[in-house]
Coordinates of C-alpha atoms in Angstrom, one line a residue:
M1 CA -31.3 -50.4 -4.0
P2 CA -33.0 -48.1 -5.6
V3 CA -31.3 -44.8 -7.0
P4 CA -33.0 -41.7 -6.8
D5 CA -32.3 -38.8 -9.2
L6 CA -29.8 -36.8 -9.6
V7 CA -31.1 -33.2 -8.2
I8 CA -29.6 -30.0 -9.2
A9 CA -30.5 -26.6 -7.9
A10 CA -29.3 -23.0 -7.6
N11 CA -30.5 -20.8 -4.9
W12 CA -29.6 -17.6 -6.6
K13 CA -30.5 -15.6 -2.9
M14 CA -31.3 -12.1 -3.4
N15 CA -29.1 -11.7 -6.5
I16 CA -29.8 -11.3 -10.4
L17 CA -32.1 -8.4 -11.1
P18 CA -35.6 -8.9 -12.7
S19 CA -34.5 -7.5 -15.4
E20 CA -31.6 -10.0 -16.1
A21 CA -33.2 -12.8 -15.0
G22 CA -35.2 -14.1 -17.9
D23 CA -31.5 -14.0 -20.6
F24 CA -29.2 -15.4 -17.0
A25 CA -32.5 -18.7 -17.3
E26 CA -32.4 -18.5 -21.6
R27 CA -28.5 -19.1 -20.8
I28 CA -28.9 -21.8 -18.5
L29 CA -31.4 -23.2 -20.6
N30 CA -29.4 -23.3 -23.7
G31 CA -26.6 -25.2 -22.7
L32 CA -28.0 -27.6 -20.9
Q33 CA -30.6 -28.8 -23.2
V34 CA -28.0 -31.9 -24.0
V35 CA -28.5 -33.0 -20.5
H36 CA -31.1 -35.4 -19.4
G37 CA -31.2 -37.4 -16.7
V38 CA -31.2 -34.7 -14.6
T39 CA -33.4 -32.8 -12.8
K40 CA -32.8 -29.5 -12.9
I41 CA -34.0 -26.5 -10.8
V42 CA -33.4 -22.8 -10.8
C43 CA -34.8 -20.5 -7.7
P44 CA -34.7 -16.7 -8.2
A45 CA -36.4 -13.6 -6.1
S46 CA -39.5 -14.3 -6.3
L47 CA -39.6 -10.4 -8.6
A48 CA -37.4 -12.2 -11.0
L49 CA -40.1 -15.7 -10.7
P50 CA -43.1 -14.4 -13.6
T51 CA -40.0 -13.5 -15.7
V52 CA -38.2 -16.6 -15.1
A53 CA -41.1 -19.0 -15.4
E54 CA -42.5 -17.5 -19.2
R55 CA -39.0 -18.5 -20.5
L56 CA -38.2 -21.6 -18.7
K57 CA -42.4 -23.2 -20.0
G58 CA -42.3 -25.6 -21.7
S59 CA -38.7 -26.9 -20.8
E60 CA -37.1 -29.1 -18.2
V61 CA -35.6 -27.0 -16.5
Y62 CA -37.7 -25.8 -13.1
L63 CA -38.4 -23.1 -11.2
G64 CA -38.0 -22.9 -7.5
A65 CA -39.1 -20.3 -5.0
Q66 CA -36.8 -19.1 -2.0
N67 CA -38.8 -19.2 0.5
V68 CA -43.1 -18.9 1.1
H69 CA -45.5 -17.9 4.6
H70 CA -46.9 -20.9 5.8
E71 CA -50.8 -19.5 6.0
S72 CA -52.4 -19.5 3.0
K73 CA -53.8 -15.5 3.2
G74 CA -53.9 -13.1 5.2
A75 CA -52.6 -9.9 6.7
Y76 CA -49.1 -11.0 6.5
T77 CA -47.7 -7.3 4.6
G78 CA -44.6 -8.7 2.6
E79 CA -45.0 -12.5 2.6
V80 CA -46.1 -14.5 -0.1
S81 CA -48.4 -18.3 -0.1
P82 CA -47.7 -21.0 -1.4
S83 CA -50.9 -21.6 -3.8
M84 CA -49.2 -17.9 -4.6
V85 CA -45.9 -19.7 -5.3
R86 CA -46.9 -22.8 -6.8
E87 CA -49.0 -20.5 -9.9
M88 CA -45.5 -20.1 -11.0
C89 CA -43.1 -23.0 -9.1
E90 CA -43.0 -26.5 -9.5
Y91 CA -39.8 -26.3 -6.1
V92 CA -39.2 -24.2 -3.0
I93 CA -36.4 -24.1 -0.6
L94 CA -37.8 -24.1 2.5
G95 CA -35.4 -24.2 6.3
H96 CA -32.4 -22.4 4.5
S97 CA -30.1 -21.5 7.5
E98 CA -29.9 -18.3 6.0
R99 CA -33.3 -17.5 6.7
R100 CA -33.0 -19.8 9.9
Q101 CA -30.3 -17.2 11.4
Q102 CA -30.7 -14.4 9.9
F103 CA -34.0 -14.3 10.4
G104 CA -35.8 -16.5 13.3
E105 CA -37.1 -19.5 12.0
T106 CA -37.5 -21.9 14.0
D107 CA -37.9 -26.1 13.4
E108 CA -41.9 -25.3 13.7
M109 CA -42.0 -22.7 11.4
V110 CA -40.3 -24.3 9.4
A111 CA -42.7 -27.9 10.3
K112 CA -45.3 -25.6 8.8
K113 CA -44.3 -24.3 5.4
I114 CA -43.3 -28.0 4.8
T115 CA -47.1 -29.2 5.2
A116 CA -48.2 -25.7 3.6
A117 CA -46.3 -26.3 1.3
I118 CA -47.1 -30.2 0.3
R119 CA -50.7 -28.8 0.3
V120 CA -51.0 -27.0 -3.0
G121 CA -48.4 -29.1 -4.5
L122 CA -45.2 -27.5 -4.6
K123 CA -42.0 -29.7 -3.8
P124 CA -40.4 -28.1 -0.9
I125 CA -36.3 -28.4 -0.8
L126 CA -35.7 -28.7 2.9
C127 CA -32.4 -27.4 4.3
I128 CA -30.5 -28.8 7.1
G129 CA -27.6 -28.7 8.6
E130 CA -25.3 -27.2 11.8
T131 CA -23.4 -25.0 12.8
L132 CA -19.2 -24.4 13.1
S133 CA -19.9 -24.7 17.1
E134 CA -22.4 -27.0 16.3
R135 CA -20.2 -29.7 15.0
E136 CA -16.7 -28.7 17.5
A137 CA -19.2 -29.8 20.4
G138 CA -20.5 -33.5 19.1
D139 CA -23.8 -32.4 18.5
A140 CA -24.2 -32.2 14.0
T141 CA -26.4 -35.8 14.6
V142 CA -28.4 -34.3 16.8
V143 CA -29.1 -30.7 16.0
V144 CA -29.3 -32.6 12.1
Q145 CA -32.1 -34.8 13.5
R146 CA -34.2 -32.9 15.8
Q147 CA -34.0 -30.5 12.5
V148 CA -35.4 -33.6 9.6
R149 CA -37.2 -35.3 12.1
T150 CA -39.1 -31.9 13.3
A151 CA -39.5 -30.3 9.8
L152 CA -41.2 -33.7 7.9
R153 CA -43.1 -35.5 11.1
E154 CA -46.2 -34.1 9.9
V155 CA -45.5 -35.4 6.2
P156 CA -47.4 -38.2 4.9
S157 CA -45.1 -39.3 2.3
L158 CA -41.7 -38.7 1.1
N159 CA -42.8 -39.1 -2.1
D160 CA -42.5 -35.0 -2.8
V161 CA -40.0 -33.9 -0.4
V162 CA -36.2 -32.9 -1.8
V163 CA -33.0 -32.5 1.7
A164 CA -30.9 -30.5 1.4
Y165 CA -27.8 -31.0 3.8
E166 CA -25.6 -27.2 4.2
P167 CA -22.8 -27.5 6.7
V168 CA -23.3 -23.5 7.9
W169 CA -19.7 -23.8 8.6
A170 CA -19.3 -24.5 4.4
I171 CA -22.1 -22.1 3.0
G172 CA -20.1 -19.6 1.2
T173 CA -17.0 -20.1 2.9
G174 CA -15.2 -21.7 0.1
V175 CA -14.1 -24.4 2.4
P176 CA -16.2 -27.5 1.3
S177 CA -16.5 -31.0 3.7
S178 CA -15.1 -33.4 2.6
P179 CA -17.1 -35.9 0.2
A180 CA -16.1 -38.3 3.1
D181 CA -17.7 -36.4 6.0
A182 CA -21.0 -35.4 4.2
Q183 CA -22.2 -38.7 2.7
Q184 CA -21.5 -40.3 6.8
M185 CA -23.9 -37.4 7.1
M186 CA -26.4 -38.4 4.2
E187 CA -26.6 -41.8 5.2
F188 CA -27.3 -41.0 8.6
I189 CA -30.1 -38.9 7.4
R190 CA -31.3 -41.6 5.1
G191 CA -31.1 -43.7 8.2
L192 CA -33.9 -41.4 10.1
M193 CA -36.2 -41.5 6.9
Q194 CA -35.7 -45.4 6.4
E195 CA -36.5 -45.5 10.8
D196 CA -40.0 -43.1 9.6
F197 CA -41.0 -43.8 6.2
G198 CA -39.4 -47.2 6.1
R199 CA -38.1 -48.0 2.5
S200 CA -39.5 -44.8 0.6
A201 CA -36.8 -43.4 2.2
L202 CA -34.1 -45.2 -0.6
D203 CA -36.1 -42.9 -3.2
L204 CA -35.0 -39.6 -1.2
P205 CA -32.8 -37.0 -3.3
L206 CA -30.6 -36.6 -0.8
L207 CA -28.5 -32.9 -1.5
Y208 CA -24.9 -31.6 -0.5
G209 CA -24.6 -27.9 -0.5
G210 CA -21.3 -26.1 1.2
S211 CA -19.2 -24.0 -1.4
V212 CA -20.4 -26.8 -3.9
D213 CA -18.7 -25.8 -7.5
A214 CA -17.6 -27.5 -11.2
N215 CA -14.6 -28.7 -9.3
N216 CA -15.5 -30.6 -6.4
V217 CA -19.2 -31.8 -7.0
A218 CA -18.0 -34.8 -8.9
G219 CA -16.7 -36.1 -5.5
F220 CA -19.9 -35.7 -3.6
I221 CA -21.8 -37.4 -6.3
A222 CA -19.6 -40.4 -6.2
Q223 CA -20.7 -40.8 -2.8
P224 CA -23.8 -43.5 -2.4
D225 CA -25.9 -41.3 -0.3
I226 CA -25.4 -37.8 -1.9
N227 CA -28.1 -37.6 -5.1
G228 CA -27.4 -33.9 -6.0
A229 CA -26.0 -30.6 -5.0
L230 CA -28.0 -27.1 -4.4
V231 CA -25.5 -24.9 -5.0
G232 CA -25.3 -20.8 -4.3
S233 CA -22.5 -18.8 -5.5
A234 CA -22.1 -21.3 -8.3
G235 CA -25.0 -21.0 -10.0
L236 CA -24.7 -17.1 -10.3
D237 CA -22.3 -17.6 -13.1
A238 CA -24.8 -18.8 -16.4
E239 CA -20.9 -21.1 -17.6
R240 CA -20.2 -22.2 -14.1
F241 CA -23.6 -23.8 -13.1
I242 CA -23.9 -25.7 -16.8
D243 CA -20.4 -27.0 -15.9
L244 CA -21.5 -28.6 -12.7
V245 CA -23.9 -29.9 -13.9
K246 CA -22.7 -31.7 -16.8
N247 CA -19.7 -33.0 -14.2
A248 CA -22.5 -33.9 -11.8
Y249 CA -23.9 -36.1 -14.4
A250 CA -20.8 -36.9 -15.2
A251 CA -20.2 -38.4 -12.2
S252 CA -23.2 -40.4 -11.9
G253 CA -22.8 -42.4 -14.3

């Protein structure tokens, strides 16, 4: 069975000033120079993208944005188009639960963004995951199935897609899912993708997100269907993030 590459992405969210972002990226870059065989991605706030892009140029650390609009251009004050982001970035986070909950993004909106991102050559990191009430009601798989299938229904292949399972109840709470529970959901997601896309789903990187850090990442990476992590707070400290990447790589061997 093919094994997807290990992928570790840091979502900086609305943290780290543009004036700080370049030096921060430099510390990460220096600390991870000896770590190969891992796709390393940092996703700063949009105002910091040009600075970080300059620091990462020619390196083994990729740059991602945190969001895009689904239209290529137009009268959308405050928005950023996929083609604008593509001039600096290889990846973009889409469908994050904070976008869904705080900004009203629907499954349909996320699907449009996924299609628009792929059209210009961006690789989307699609975020999916259930809330605590949905899990307690026994609807976790129903929610995840709806989210992933709606988002990817117009996608011709999985070649340039990453899927991040982030149970909403674990994000920023310090209470992660257990590796076993996360693996169960990842196996379910990969099965859905095999039904829709065939054997190419075996190469689809599936990331876990939600209170993952350097201390617990190895337990997730050891699971057969978890191929990396989407990191929040642990990505806001350069040394902690470097340790997390190194521990994940060690666990993947």
